[in-house]
Coordinates of C-alpha atoms in Angstrom, one line a residue:
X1 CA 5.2 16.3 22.5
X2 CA 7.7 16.7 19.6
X3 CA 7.7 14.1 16.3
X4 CA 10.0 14.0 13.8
X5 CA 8.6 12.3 11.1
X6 CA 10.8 11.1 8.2
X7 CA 7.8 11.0 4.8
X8 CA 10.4 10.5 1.7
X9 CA 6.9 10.7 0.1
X10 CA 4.9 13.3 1.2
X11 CA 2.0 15.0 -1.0
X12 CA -1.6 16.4 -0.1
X13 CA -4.6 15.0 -2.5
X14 CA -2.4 12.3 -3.8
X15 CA -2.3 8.6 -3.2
X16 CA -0.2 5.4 -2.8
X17 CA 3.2 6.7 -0.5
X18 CA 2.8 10.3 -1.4
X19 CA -0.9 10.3 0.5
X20 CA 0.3 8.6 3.6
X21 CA 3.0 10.5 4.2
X22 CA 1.0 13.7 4.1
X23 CA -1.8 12.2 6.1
X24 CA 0.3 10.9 8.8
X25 CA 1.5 14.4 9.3
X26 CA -1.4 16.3 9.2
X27 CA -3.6 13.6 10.8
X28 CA -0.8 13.3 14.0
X29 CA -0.8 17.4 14.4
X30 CA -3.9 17.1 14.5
X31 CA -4.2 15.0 17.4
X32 CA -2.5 17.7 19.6
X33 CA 1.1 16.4 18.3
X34 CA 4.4 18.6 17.3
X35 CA 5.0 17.6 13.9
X36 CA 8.1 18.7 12.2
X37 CA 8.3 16.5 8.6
X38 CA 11.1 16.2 6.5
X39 CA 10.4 15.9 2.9
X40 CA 11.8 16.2 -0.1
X41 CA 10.9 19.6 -1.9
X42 CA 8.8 17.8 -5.0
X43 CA 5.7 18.6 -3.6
X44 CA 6.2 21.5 -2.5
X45 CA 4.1 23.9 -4.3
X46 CA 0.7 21.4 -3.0
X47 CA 2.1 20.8 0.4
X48 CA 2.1 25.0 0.8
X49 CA -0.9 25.4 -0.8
X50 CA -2.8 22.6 1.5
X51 CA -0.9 24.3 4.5
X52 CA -2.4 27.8 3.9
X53 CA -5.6 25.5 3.6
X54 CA -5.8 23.7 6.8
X55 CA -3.8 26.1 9.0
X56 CA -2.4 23.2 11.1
X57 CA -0.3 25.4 13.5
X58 CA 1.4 22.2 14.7
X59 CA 2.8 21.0 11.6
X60 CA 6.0 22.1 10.3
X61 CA 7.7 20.9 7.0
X62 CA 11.5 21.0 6.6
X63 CA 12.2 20.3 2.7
X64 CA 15.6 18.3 2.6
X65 CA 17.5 18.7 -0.8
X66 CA 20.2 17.3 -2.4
X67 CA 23.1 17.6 -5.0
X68 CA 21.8 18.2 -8.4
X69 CA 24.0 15.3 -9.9
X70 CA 21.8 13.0 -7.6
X71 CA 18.4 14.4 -8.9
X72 CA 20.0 13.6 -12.3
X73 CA 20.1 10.6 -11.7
X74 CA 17.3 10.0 -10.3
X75 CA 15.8 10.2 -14.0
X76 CA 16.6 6.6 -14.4
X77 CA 15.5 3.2 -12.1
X78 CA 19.2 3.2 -10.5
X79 CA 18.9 6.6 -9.5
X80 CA 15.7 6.2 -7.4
X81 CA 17.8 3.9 -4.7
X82 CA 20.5 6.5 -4.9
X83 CA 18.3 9.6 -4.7
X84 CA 16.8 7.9 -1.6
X85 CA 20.1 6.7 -0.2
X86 CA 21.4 10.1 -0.3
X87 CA 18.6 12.0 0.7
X88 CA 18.2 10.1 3.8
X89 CA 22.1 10.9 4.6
X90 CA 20.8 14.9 4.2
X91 CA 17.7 14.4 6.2
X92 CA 19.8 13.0 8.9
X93 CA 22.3 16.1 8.7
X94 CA 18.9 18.5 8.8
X95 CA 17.4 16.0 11.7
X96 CA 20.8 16.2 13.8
X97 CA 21.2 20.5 13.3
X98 CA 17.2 20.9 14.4
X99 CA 18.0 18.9 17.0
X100 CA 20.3 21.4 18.6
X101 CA 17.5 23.7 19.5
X102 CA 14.7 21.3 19.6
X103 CA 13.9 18.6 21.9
X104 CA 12.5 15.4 19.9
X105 CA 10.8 12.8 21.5
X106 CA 10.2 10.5 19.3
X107 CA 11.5 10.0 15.7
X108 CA 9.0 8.0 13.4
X109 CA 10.0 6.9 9.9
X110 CA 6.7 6.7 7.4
X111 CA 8.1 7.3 3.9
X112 CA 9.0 5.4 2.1
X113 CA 7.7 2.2 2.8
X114 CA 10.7 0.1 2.7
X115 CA 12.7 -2.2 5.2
X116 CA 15.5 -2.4 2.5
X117 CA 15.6 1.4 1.7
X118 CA 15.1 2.1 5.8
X119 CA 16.5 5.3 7.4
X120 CA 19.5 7.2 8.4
X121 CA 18.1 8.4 11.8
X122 CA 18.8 5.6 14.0
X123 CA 22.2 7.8 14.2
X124 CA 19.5 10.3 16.3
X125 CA 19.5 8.3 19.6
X126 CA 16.3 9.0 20.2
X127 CA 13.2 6.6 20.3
X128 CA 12.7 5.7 17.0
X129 CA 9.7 4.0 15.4
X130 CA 10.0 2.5 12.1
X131 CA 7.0 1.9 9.4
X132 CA 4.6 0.4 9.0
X133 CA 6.8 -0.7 5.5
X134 CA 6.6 -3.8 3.7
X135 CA 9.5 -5.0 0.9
X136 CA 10.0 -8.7 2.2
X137 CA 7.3 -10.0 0.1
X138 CA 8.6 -11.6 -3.9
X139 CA 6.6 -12.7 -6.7
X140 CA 6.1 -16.9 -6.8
X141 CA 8.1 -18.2 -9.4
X142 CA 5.1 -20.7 -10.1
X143 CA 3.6 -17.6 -11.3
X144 CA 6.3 -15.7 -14.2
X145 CA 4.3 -16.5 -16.8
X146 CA 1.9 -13.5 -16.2
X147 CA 4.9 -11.2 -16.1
X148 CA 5.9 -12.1 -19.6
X149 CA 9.1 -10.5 -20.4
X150 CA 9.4 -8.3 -17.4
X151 CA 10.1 -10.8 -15.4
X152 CA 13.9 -10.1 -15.8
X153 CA 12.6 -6.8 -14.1
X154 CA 11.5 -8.7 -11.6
X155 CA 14.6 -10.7 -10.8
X156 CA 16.4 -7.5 -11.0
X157 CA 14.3 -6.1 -8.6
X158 CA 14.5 -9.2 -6.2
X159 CA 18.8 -9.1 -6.8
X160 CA 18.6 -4.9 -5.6
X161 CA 16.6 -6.0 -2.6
X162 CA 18.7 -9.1 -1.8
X163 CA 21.9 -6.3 -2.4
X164 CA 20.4 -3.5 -0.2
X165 CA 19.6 -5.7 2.6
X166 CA 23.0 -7.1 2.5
X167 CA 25.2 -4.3 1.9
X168 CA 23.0 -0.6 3.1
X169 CA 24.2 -0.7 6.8
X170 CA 21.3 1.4 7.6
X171 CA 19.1 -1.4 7.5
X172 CA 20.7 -3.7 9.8
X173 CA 21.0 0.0 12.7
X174 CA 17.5 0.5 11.5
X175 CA 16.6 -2.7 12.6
X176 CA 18.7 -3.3 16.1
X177 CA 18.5 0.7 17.2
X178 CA 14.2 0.6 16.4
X179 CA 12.1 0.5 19.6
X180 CA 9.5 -0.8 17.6
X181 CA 9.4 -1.7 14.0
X182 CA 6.1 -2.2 11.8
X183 CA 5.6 -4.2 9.1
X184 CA 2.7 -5.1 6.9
X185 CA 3.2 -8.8 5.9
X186 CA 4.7 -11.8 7.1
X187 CA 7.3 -11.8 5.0
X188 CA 8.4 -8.6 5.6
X189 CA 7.8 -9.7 9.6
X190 CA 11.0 -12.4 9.4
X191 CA 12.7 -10.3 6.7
X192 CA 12.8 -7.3 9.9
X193 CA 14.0 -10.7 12.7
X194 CA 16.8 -11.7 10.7
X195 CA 18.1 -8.4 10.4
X196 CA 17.9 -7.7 14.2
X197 CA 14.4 -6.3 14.9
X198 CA 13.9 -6.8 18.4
X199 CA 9.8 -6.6 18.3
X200 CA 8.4 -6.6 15.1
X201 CA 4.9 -6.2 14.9
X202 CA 1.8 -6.4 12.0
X203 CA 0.1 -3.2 11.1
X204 CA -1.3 -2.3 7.6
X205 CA -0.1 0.6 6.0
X206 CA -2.7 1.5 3.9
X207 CA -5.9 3.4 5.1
X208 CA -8.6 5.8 3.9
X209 CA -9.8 9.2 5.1
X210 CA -13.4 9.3 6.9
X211 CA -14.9 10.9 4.1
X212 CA -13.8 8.1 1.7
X213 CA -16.3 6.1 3.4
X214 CA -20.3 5.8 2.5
X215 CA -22.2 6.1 5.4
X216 CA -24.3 2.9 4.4
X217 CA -22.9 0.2 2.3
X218 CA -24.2 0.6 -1.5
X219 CA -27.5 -1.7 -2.2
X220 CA -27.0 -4.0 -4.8
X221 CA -29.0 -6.2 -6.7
X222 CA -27.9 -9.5 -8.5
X223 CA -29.8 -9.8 -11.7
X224 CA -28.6 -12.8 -13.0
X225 CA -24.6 -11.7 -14.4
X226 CA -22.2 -11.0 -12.0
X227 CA -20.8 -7.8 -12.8
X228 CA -17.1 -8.0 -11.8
X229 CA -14.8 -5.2 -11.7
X230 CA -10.9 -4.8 -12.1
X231 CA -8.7 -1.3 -10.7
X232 CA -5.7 -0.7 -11.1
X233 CA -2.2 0.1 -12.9
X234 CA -1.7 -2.3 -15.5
X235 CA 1.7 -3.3 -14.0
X236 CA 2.6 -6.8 -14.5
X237 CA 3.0 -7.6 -11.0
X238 CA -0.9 -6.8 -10.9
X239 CA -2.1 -9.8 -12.1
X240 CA -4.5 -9.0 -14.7
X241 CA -3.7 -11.8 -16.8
X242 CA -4.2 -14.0 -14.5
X243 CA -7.7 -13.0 -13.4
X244 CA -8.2 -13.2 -17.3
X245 CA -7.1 -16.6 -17.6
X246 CA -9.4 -17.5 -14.5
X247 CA -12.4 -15.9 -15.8
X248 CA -11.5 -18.1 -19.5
X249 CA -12.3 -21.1 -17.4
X250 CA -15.5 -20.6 -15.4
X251 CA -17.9 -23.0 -15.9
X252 CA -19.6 -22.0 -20.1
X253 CA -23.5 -21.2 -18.3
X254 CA -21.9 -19.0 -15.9
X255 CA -23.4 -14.9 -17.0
X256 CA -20.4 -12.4 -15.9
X257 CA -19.0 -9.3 -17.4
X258 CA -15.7 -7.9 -16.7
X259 CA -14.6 -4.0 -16.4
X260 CA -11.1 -3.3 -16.3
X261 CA -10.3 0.5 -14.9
X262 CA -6.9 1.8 -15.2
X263 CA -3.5 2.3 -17.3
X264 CA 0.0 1.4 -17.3
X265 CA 2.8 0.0 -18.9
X266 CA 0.8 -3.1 -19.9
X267 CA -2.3 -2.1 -20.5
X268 CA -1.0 -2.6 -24.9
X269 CA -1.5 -6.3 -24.2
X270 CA -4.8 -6.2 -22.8
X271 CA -6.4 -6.9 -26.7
X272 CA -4.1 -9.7 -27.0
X273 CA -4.8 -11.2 -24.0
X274 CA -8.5 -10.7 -24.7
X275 CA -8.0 -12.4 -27.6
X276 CA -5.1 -15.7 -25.4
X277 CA -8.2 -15.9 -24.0
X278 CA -11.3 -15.5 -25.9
X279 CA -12.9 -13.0 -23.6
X280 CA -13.7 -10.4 -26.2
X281 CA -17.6 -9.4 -25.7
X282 CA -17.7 -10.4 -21.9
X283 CA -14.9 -7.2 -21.1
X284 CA -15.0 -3.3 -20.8
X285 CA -11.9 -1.8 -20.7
X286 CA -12.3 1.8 -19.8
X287 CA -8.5 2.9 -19.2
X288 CA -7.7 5.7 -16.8
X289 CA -11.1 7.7 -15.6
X290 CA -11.9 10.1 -12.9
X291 CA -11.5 9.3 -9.6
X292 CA -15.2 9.9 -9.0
X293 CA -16.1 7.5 -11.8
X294 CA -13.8 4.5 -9.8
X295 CA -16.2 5.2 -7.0
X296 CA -19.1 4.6 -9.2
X297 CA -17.7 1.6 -10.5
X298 CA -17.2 0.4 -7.1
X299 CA -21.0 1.2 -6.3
X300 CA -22.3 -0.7 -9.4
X301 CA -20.5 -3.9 -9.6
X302 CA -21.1 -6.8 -6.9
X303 CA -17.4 -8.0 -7.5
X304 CA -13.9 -7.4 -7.0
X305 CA -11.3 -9.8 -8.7
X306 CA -8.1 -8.7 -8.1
X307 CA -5.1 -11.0 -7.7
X308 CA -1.5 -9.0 -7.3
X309 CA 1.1 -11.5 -7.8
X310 CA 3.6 -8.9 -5.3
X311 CA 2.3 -6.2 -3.1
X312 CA 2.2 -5.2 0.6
X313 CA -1.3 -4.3 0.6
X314 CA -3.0 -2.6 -2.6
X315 CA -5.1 -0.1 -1.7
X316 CA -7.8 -1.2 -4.1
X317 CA -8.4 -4.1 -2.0
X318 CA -9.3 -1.4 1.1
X319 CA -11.1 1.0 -1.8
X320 CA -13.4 -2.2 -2.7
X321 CA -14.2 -3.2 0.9
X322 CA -15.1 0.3 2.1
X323 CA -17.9 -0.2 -0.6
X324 CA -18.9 -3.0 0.6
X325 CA -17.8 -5.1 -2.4
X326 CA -16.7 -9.0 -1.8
X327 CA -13.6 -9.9 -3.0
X328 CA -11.9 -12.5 -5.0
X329 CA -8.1 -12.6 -4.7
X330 CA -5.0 -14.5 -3.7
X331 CA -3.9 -15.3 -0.1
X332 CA -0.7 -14.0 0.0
X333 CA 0.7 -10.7 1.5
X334 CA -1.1 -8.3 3.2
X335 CA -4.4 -9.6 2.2
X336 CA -3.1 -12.7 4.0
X337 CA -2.4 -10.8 7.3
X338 CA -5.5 -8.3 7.5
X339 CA -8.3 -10.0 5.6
X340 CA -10.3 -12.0 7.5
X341 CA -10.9 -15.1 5.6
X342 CA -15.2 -14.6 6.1
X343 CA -15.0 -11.0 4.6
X344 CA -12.9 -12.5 1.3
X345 CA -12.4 -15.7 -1.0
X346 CA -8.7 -15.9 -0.6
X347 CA -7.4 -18.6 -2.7
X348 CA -4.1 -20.0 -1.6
X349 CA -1.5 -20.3 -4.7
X350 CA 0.0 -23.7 -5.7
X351 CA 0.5 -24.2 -9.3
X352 CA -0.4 -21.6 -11.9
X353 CA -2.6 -23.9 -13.4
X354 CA -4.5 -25.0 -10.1
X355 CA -4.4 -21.6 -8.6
X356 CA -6.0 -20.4 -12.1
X357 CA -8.8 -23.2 -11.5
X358 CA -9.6 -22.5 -7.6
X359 CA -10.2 -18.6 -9.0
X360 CA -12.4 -19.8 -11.4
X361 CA -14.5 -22.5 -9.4
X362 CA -14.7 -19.1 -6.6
X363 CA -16.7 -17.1 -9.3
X364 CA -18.3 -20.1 -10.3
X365 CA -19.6 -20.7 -6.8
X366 CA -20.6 -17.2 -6.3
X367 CA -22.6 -16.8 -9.4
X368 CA -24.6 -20.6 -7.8
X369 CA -24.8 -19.2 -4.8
X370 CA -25.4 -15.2 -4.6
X371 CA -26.0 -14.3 -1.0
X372 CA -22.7 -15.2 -0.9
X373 CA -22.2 -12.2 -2.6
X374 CA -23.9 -10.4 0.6
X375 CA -22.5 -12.2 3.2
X376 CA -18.6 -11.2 1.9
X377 CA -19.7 -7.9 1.1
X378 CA -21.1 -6.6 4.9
X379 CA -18.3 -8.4 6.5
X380 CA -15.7 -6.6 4.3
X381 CA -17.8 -3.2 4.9
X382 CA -17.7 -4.0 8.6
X383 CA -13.7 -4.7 8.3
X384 CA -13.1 -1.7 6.1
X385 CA -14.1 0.4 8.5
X386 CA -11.1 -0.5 11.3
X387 CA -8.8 1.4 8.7
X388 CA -9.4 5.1 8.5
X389 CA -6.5 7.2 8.9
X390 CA -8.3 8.6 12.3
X391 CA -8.1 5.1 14.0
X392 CA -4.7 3.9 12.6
X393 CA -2.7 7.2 13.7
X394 CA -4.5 7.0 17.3
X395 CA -3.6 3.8 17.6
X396 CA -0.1 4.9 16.6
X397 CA -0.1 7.7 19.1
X398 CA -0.5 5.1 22.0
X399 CA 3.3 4.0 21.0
X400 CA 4.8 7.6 20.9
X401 CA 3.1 7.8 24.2
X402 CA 5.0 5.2 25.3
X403 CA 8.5 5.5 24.2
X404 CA 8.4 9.5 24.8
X405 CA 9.0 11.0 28.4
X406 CA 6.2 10.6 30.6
X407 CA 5.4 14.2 31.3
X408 CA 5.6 14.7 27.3
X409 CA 2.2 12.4 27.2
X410 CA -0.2 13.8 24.8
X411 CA -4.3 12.7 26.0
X412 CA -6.4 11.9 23.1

């Protein structure tokens, strides 16, 4: 069977979109699949270099360019929509010319992970998948304060997506000409229905490779501090203030210390919000470390507090579990969707000031009552393990299965 797989994003040994979209590819070749990939030609060096690697002989990359005045552009936030706009237009032109001489079964749309940026190759008429993507989800207003001054950004950012939705035509095609449409949240679910989307369904879009995985889940002793641990990009749509705050108002006997991993465009306010809220001596902030130090981190702490205030699903939250670390975090989004509420302490927003509270009463309540600590930490381990990039593309496969010719039915 034949897949054309749109991956905007598409990178080996990367993460975030650029890792999915080169995982998809390789893992579905893999499975016995025709793969031919369109891509832009960013990564191109890595992507030839893994090739030569793995010597997948069923994966094929096409690298789809495009005018040099649009990758000017794309030097600057406005130019990103454009670049993708325009490259999609191109990919479809490549997508339509390789279709003269080869038979596609089933086009599937990966990268990016967008229902407002969606894709030009509904215009293919052939079975199309699209996703899994998110992009329905927006920040609660309750909650600006922890944006600061980027929360114009943010209301910028919600205007584009309002504009895109209304006025790129591809999303409304997208949506109606789809045979099936995946989307990671709820909000992206009835985002996809009112555009036309004939039968949306939930699937996350982040997973990890097999060998992310430990084969046992860490051993961890509670000895008397709960050591709680923070990753991420200090974006403001993270939330780091906000677990900051929470942590501020935990009961005064409660023993905890805080490490904050990661960088960003933020991370200069970290010392005054350390200092907002008197937290200095009870925080380590490391900044950007190895990615085999995260791992440690994730091995020696017996917490995760992380509360995005607008995401489809971070990553981090899939990292943590895998480790078999219990979770503290907000119940919105894809955590909302695919977290089982006895393998988390999802605290539902309503206020900034009461949502701050619940957080805090939640470490409060795990530091009384430790095997908590145990009891969310096997169940996320157990949960974790649903989402390696094996299961998720298999599961996948079942749908191009379905939509291509019967006699073009790949066994797995």
């Amino acid at each position: 069977m034949k897949i054309l797989l749109s991956a905007y994003a598409c990178q080996p040994n990367s993460g975030s979109e650029l890792g999915n979209g080169w995982n998809w590819a390789l893992e579905t070749a893999r499975l016995g699949y025709e793969v031919y990939c369109l891509t832009t030609p960013e990564g191109k060096d890595e992507i030839e270099a893994e090739l030569e690697r793995v010597q997948e002989p069923n994966l094929h990359i096409i690298y789809v360019t495009v005018p040099d005045w649009v990758n000017y552009a794309f030097r600057y936030q406005p130019g990103v929509y454009l670049h993708y706009i325009v490259w999609q237009e191109q990919a479809y032109k490549k997508a339509k010319e390789l279709s003269a001489t080869i038979a596609f079964d089933v086009v599937h749309h990966i990268t990016l992970g967008s229902l407002q940026m969606s894709s030009a190759l509904w215009k293919l008429k052939k079975p199309l998948l699209f996703g899994p993507v998110g992009g329905g989800q927006k920040a609660p207003v309750a909650f600006k304060k922890y944006f600061y001054h980027w929360w114009r950004m943010e209301l910028v950012r919600d205007f584009v997506s309002n504009l895109l939705v209304k006025f790129n035509p591809n999303v409304r095609q997208t949506m109606q000409h789809a045979d099936k449409v995946f989307v990671t949240n709820e909000d992206t679910y009835n985002l996809a229905v009112a555009n036309g989307a004939k039968n949306p369904e939930m699937f996350l879009d982040t997973s990890l490779a097999e060998s992310f995985y430990p084969e046992q889940m860490p051993e961890r002793e509670f000895n008397g501090t709960l050591k709680i641990l923070w990753v991420g990009r200090v974006y403001p749509r993270k939330g780091l203030p906000l677990v900051l705050e929470a942590l501020s108002k935990v009961r005064s006997d409660v023993r905890y210390e805080l490490t904050i991993i990661g960088d960003g465009p933020a991370a200069y306010m970290i010392p005054e919000w350390l200092d907002t809220y008197k937290l200095h001596g009870k925080v380590n902030v490391r900044g950007q470390v190895t990615w085999q130090e995260v791992q440690q981190a994730y091995t020696t702490h017996n917490l995760f507090f992380f509360c995005s205030l607008r995401d489809s699903f971070a990553s981090q939250y899939l990292e943590a579990m895998a480790y078999g670390l219990p979770l503290i975090t907000l119940n919105l989004y894809g955590v909302k969707a695919f977290v089982p509420d006895d393998a988390a302490i999802k605290i539902t927003p309503t206020t900034a000031e009461q949502t701050c509270q619940d957080l805090a009463d939640a470490v409060t309540n795990l530091y009384d009552n430790p095997e908590q600590l145990l009891h969310y930490g096997k169940r996320a381990f157990e949960v974790a393990r649903e989402h390696t990039f094996n299961k998720k593309i298999e599961h996948m496969a079942a749908y191009y299965n379905a939509y291509a010719p019967a006699q073009q039915e790949v066994l797995l």
